[in-house]
GROMACS .gro file of N, CA and C in nm:
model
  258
    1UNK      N    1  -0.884  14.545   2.277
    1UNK     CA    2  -0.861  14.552   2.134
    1UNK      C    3  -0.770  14.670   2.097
    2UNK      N    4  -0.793  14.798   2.139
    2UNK     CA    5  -0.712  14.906   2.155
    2UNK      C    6  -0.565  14.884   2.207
    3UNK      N    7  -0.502  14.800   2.256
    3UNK     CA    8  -0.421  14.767   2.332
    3UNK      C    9  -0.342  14.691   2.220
    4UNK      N   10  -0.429  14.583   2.184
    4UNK     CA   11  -0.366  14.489   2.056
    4UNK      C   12  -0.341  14.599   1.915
    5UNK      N   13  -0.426  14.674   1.883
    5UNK     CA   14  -0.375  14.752   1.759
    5UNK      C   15  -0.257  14.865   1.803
    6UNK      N   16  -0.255  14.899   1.900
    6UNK     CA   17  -0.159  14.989   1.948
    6UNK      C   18   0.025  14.897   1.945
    7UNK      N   19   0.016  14.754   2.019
    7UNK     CA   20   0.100  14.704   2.103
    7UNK      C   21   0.129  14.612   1.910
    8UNK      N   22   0.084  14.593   1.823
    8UNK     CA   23   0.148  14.501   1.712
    8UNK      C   24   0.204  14.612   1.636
    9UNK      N   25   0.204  14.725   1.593
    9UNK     CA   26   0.288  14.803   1.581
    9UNK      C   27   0.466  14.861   1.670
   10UNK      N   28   0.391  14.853   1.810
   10UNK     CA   29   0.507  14.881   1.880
   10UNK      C   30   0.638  14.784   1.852
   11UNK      N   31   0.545  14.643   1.860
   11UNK     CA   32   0.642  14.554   1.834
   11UNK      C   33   0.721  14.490   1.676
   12UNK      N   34   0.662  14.582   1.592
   12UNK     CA   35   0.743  14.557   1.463
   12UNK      C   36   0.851  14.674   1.465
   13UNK      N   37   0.818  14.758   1.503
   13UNK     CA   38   0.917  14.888   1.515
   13UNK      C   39   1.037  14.832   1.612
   14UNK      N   40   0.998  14.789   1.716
   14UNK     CA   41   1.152  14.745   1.803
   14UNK      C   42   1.204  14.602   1.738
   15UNK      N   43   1.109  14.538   1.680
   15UNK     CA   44   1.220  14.449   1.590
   15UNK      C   45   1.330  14.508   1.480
   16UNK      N   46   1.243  14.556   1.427
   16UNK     CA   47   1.338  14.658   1.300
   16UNK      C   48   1.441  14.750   1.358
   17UNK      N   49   1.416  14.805   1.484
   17UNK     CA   50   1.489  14.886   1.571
   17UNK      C   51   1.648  14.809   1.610
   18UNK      N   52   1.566  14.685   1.665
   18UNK     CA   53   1.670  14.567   1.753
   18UNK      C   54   1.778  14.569   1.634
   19UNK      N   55   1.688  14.517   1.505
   19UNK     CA   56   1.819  14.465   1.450
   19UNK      C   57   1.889  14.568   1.386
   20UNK      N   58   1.843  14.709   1.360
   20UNK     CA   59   1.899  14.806   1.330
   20UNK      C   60   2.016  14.801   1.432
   21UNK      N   61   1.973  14.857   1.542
   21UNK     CA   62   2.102  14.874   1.666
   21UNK      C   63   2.254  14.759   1.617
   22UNK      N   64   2.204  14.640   1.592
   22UNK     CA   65   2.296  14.563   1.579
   22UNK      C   66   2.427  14.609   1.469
   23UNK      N   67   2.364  14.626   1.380
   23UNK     CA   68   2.427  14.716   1.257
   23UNK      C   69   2.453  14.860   1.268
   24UNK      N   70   2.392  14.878   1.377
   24UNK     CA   71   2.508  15.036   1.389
   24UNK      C   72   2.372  15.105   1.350
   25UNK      N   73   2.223  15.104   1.269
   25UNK     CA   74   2.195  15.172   1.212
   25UNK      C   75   2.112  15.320   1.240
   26UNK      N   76   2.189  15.431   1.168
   26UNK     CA   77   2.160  15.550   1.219
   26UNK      C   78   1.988  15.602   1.330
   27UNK      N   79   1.923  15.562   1.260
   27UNK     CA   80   1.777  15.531   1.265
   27UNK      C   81   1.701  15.439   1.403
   28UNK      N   82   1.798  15.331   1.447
   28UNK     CA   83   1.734  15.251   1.518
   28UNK      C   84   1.736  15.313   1.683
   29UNK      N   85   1.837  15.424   1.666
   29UNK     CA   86   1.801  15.477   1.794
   29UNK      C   87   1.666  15.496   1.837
   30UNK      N   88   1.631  15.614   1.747
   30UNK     CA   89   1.496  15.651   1.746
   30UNK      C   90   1.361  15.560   1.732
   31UNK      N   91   1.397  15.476   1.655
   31UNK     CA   92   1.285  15.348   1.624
   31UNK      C   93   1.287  15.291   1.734
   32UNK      N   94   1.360  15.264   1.808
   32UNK     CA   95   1.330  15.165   1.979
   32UNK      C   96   1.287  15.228   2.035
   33UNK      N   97   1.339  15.389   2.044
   33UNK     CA   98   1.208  15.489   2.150
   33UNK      C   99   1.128  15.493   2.125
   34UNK      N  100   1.081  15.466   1.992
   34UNK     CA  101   0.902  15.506   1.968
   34UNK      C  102   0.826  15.378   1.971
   35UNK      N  103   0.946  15.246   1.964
   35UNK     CA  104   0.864  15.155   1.983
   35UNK      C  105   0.832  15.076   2.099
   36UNK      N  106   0.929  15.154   2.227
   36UNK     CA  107   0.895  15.133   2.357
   36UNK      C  108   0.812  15.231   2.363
   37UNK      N  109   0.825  15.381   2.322
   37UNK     CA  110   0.699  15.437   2.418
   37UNK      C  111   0.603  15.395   2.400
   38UNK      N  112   0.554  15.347   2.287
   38UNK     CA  113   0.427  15.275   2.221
   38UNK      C  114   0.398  15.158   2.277
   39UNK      N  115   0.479  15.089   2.287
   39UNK     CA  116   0.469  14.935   2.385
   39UNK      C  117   0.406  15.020   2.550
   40UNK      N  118   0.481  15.096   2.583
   40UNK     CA  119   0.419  15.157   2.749
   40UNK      C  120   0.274  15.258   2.766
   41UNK      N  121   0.214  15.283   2.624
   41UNK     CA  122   0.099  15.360   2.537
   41UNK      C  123   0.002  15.218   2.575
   42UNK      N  124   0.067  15.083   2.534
   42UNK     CA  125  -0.033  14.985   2.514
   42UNK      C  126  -0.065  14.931   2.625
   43UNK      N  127   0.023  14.938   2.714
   43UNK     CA  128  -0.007  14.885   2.862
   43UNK      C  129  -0.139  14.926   2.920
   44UNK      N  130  -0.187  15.023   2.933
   44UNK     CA  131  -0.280  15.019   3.040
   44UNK      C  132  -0.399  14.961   2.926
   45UNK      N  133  -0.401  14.928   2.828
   45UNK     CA  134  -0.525  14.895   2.724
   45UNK      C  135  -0.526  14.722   2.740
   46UNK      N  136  -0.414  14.663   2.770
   46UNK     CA  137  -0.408  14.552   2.787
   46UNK      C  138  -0.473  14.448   2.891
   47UNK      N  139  -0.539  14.327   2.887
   47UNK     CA  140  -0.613  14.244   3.006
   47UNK      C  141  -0.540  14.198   3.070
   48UNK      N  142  -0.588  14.163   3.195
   48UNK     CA  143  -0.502  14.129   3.282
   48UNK      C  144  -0.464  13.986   3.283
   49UNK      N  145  -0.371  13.952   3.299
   49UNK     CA  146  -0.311  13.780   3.272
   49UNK      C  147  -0.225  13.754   3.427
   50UNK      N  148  -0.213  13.569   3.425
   50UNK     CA  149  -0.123  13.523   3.538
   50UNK      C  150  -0.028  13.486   3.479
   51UNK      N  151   0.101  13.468   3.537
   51UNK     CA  152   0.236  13.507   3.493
   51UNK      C  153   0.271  13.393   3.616
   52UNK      N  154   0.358  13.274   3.575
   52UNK     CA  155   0.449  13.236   3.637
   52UNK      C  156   0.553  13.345   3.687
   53UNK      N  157   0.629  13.271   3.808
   53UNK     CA  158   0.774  13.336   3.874
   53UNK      C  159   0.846  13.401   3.804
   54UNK      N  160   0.886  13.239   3.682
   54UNK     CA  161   1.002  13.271   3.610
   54UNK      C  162   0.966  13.314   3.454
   55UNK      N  163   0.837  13.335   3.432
   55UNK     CA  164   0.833  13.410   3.333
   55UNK      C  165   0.816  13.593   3.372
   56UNK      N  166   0.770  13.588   3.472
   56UNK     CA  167   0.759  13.760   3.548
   56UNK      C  168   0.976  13.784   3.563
   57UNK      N  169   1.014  13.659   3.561
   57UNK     CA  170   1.189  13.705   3.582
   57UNK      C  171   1.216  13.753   3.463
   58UNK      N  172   1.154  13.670   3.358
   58UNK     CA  173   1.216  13.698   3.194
   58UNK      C  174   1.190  13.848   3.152
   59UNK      N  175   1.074  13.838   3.177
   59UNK     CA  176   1.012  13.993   3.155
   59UNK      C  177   1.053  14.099   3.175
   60UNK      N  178   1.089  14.094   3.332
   60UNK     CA  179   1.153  14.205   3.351
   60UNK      C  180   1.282  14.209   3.349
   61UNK      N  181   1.380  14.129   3.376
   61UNK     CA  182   1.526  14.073   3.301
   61UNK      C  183   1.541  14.134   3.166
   62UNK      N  184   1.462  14.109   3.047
   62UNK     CA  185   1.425  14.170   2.917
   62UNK      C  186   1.421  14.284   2.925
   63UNK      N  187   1.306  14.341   3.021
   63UNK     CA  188   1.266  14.455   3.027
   63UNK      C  189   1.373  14.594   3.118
   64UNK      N  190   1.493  14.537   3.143
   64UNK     CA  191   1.628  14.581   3.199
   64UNK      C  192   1.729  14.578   3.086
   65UNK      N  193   1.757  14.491   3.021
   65UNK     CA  194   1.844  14.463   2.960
   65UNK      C  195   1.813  14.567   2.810
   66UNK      N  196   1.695  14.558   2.770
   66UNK     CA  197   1.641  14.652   2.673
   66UNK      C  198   1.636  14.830   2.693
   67UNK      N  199   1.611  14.868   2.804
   67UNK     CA  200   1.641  14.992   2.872
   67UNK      C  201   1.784  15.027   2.863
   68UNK      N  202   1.926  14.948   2.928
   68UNK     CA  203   2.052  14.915   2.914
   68UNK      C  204   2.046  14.977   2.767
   69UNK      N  205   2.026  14.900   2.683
   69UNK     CA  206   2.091  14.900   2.566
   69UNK      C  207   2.023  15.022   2.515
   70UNK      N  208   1.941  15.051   2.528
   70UNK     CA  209   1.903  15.211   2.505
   70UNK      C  210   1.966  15.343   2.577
   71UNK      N  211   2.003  15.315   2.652
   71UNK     CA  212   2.099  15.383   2.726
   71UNK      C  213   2.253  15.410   2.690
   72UNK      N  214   2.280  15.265   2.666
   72UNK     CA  215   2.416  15.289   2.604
   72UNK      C  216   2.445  15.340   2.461
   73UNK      N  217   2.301  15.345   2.383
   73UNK     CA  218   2.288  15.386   2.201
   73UNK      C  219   2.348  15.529   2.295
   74UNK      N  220   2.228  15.613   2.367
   74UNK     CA  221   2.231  15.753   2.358
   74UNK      C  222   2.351  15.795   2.454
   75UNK      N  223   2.358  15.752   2.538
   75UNK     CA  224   2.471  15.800   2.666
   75UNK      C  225   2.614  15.733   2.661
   76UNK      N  226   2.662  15.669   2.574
   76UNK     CA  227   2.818  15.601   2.581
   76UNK      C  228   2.909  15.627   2.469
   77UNK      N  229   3.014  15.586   2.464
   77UNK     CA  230   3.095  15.597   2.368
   77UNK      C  231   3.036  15.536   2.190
   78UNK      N  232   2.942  15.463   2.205
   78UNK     CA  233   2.889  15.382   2.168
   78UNK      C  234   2.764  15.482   2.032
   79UNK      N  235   2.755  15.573   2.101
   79UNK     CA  236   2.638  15.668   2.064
   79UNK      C  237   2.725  15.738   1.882
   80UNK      N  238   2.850  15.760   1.918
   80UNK     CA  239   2.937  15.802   1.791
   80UNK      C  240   2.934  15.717   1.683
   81UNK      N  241   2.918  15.603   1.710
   81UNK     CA  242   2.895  15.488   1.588
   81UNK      C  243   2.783  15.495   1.518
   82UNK      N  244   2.681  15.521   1.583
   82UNK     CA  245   2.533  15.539   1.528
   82UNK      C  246   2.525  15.701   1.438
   83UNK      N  247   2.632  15.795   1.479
   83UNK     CA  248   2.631  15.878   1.406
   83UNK      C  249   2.681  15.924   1.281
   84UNK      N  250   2.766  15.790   1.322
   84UNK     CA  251   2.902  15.743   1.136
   84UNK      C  252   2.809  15.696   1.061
   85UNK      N  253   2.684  15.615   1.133
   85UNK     CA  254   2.667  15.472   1.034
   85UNK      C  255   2.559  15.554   0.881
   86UNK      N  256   2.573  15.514   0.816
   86UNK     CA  257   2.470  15.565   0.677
   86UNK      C  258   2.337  15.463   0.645
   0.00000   0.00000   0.00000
């Protein structure tokens, strides 16, 4: 239960985050870090489940591609845009 009240927060913050990033918006840097660290806060509270192949691919495929793009907000050329945006 701890896991679920922790982890439905995490995940409204990286939506709002996601689509912030898209728009440049100043803010969404920070909103995806707090709403991954919070998503990785909820992990160990969570039950254990079975996972197809190719849904364990999606996951962590996702779970690469989302890191990436957090990477490139703070570490790339990319990072100056987020500092224009209002």
């Amino acid at each position: 239960m701890l896991g679920f009240v922790i982890w439905v927060p995490a995940m409204v913050i990286s939506l709002i985050a996601a689509i912030g990033m898209f728009f440049f918006w100043r803010p969404a840097r920070v909103l995806a870090l707090i709403g991954t660290l919070l998503a990785l806060v909820a992990l160990p509270f969570s039950e254990p489940f079975v996972a197809t192949g190719l849904a364990t691919l999606f996951n962590e495929g996702s779970s690469i591609l989302w890191g990436m793009v957090l990477a490139l907000a703070y570490w790339s050329p990319l990072a100056q845009r987020f500092a224009r945006s209002g």
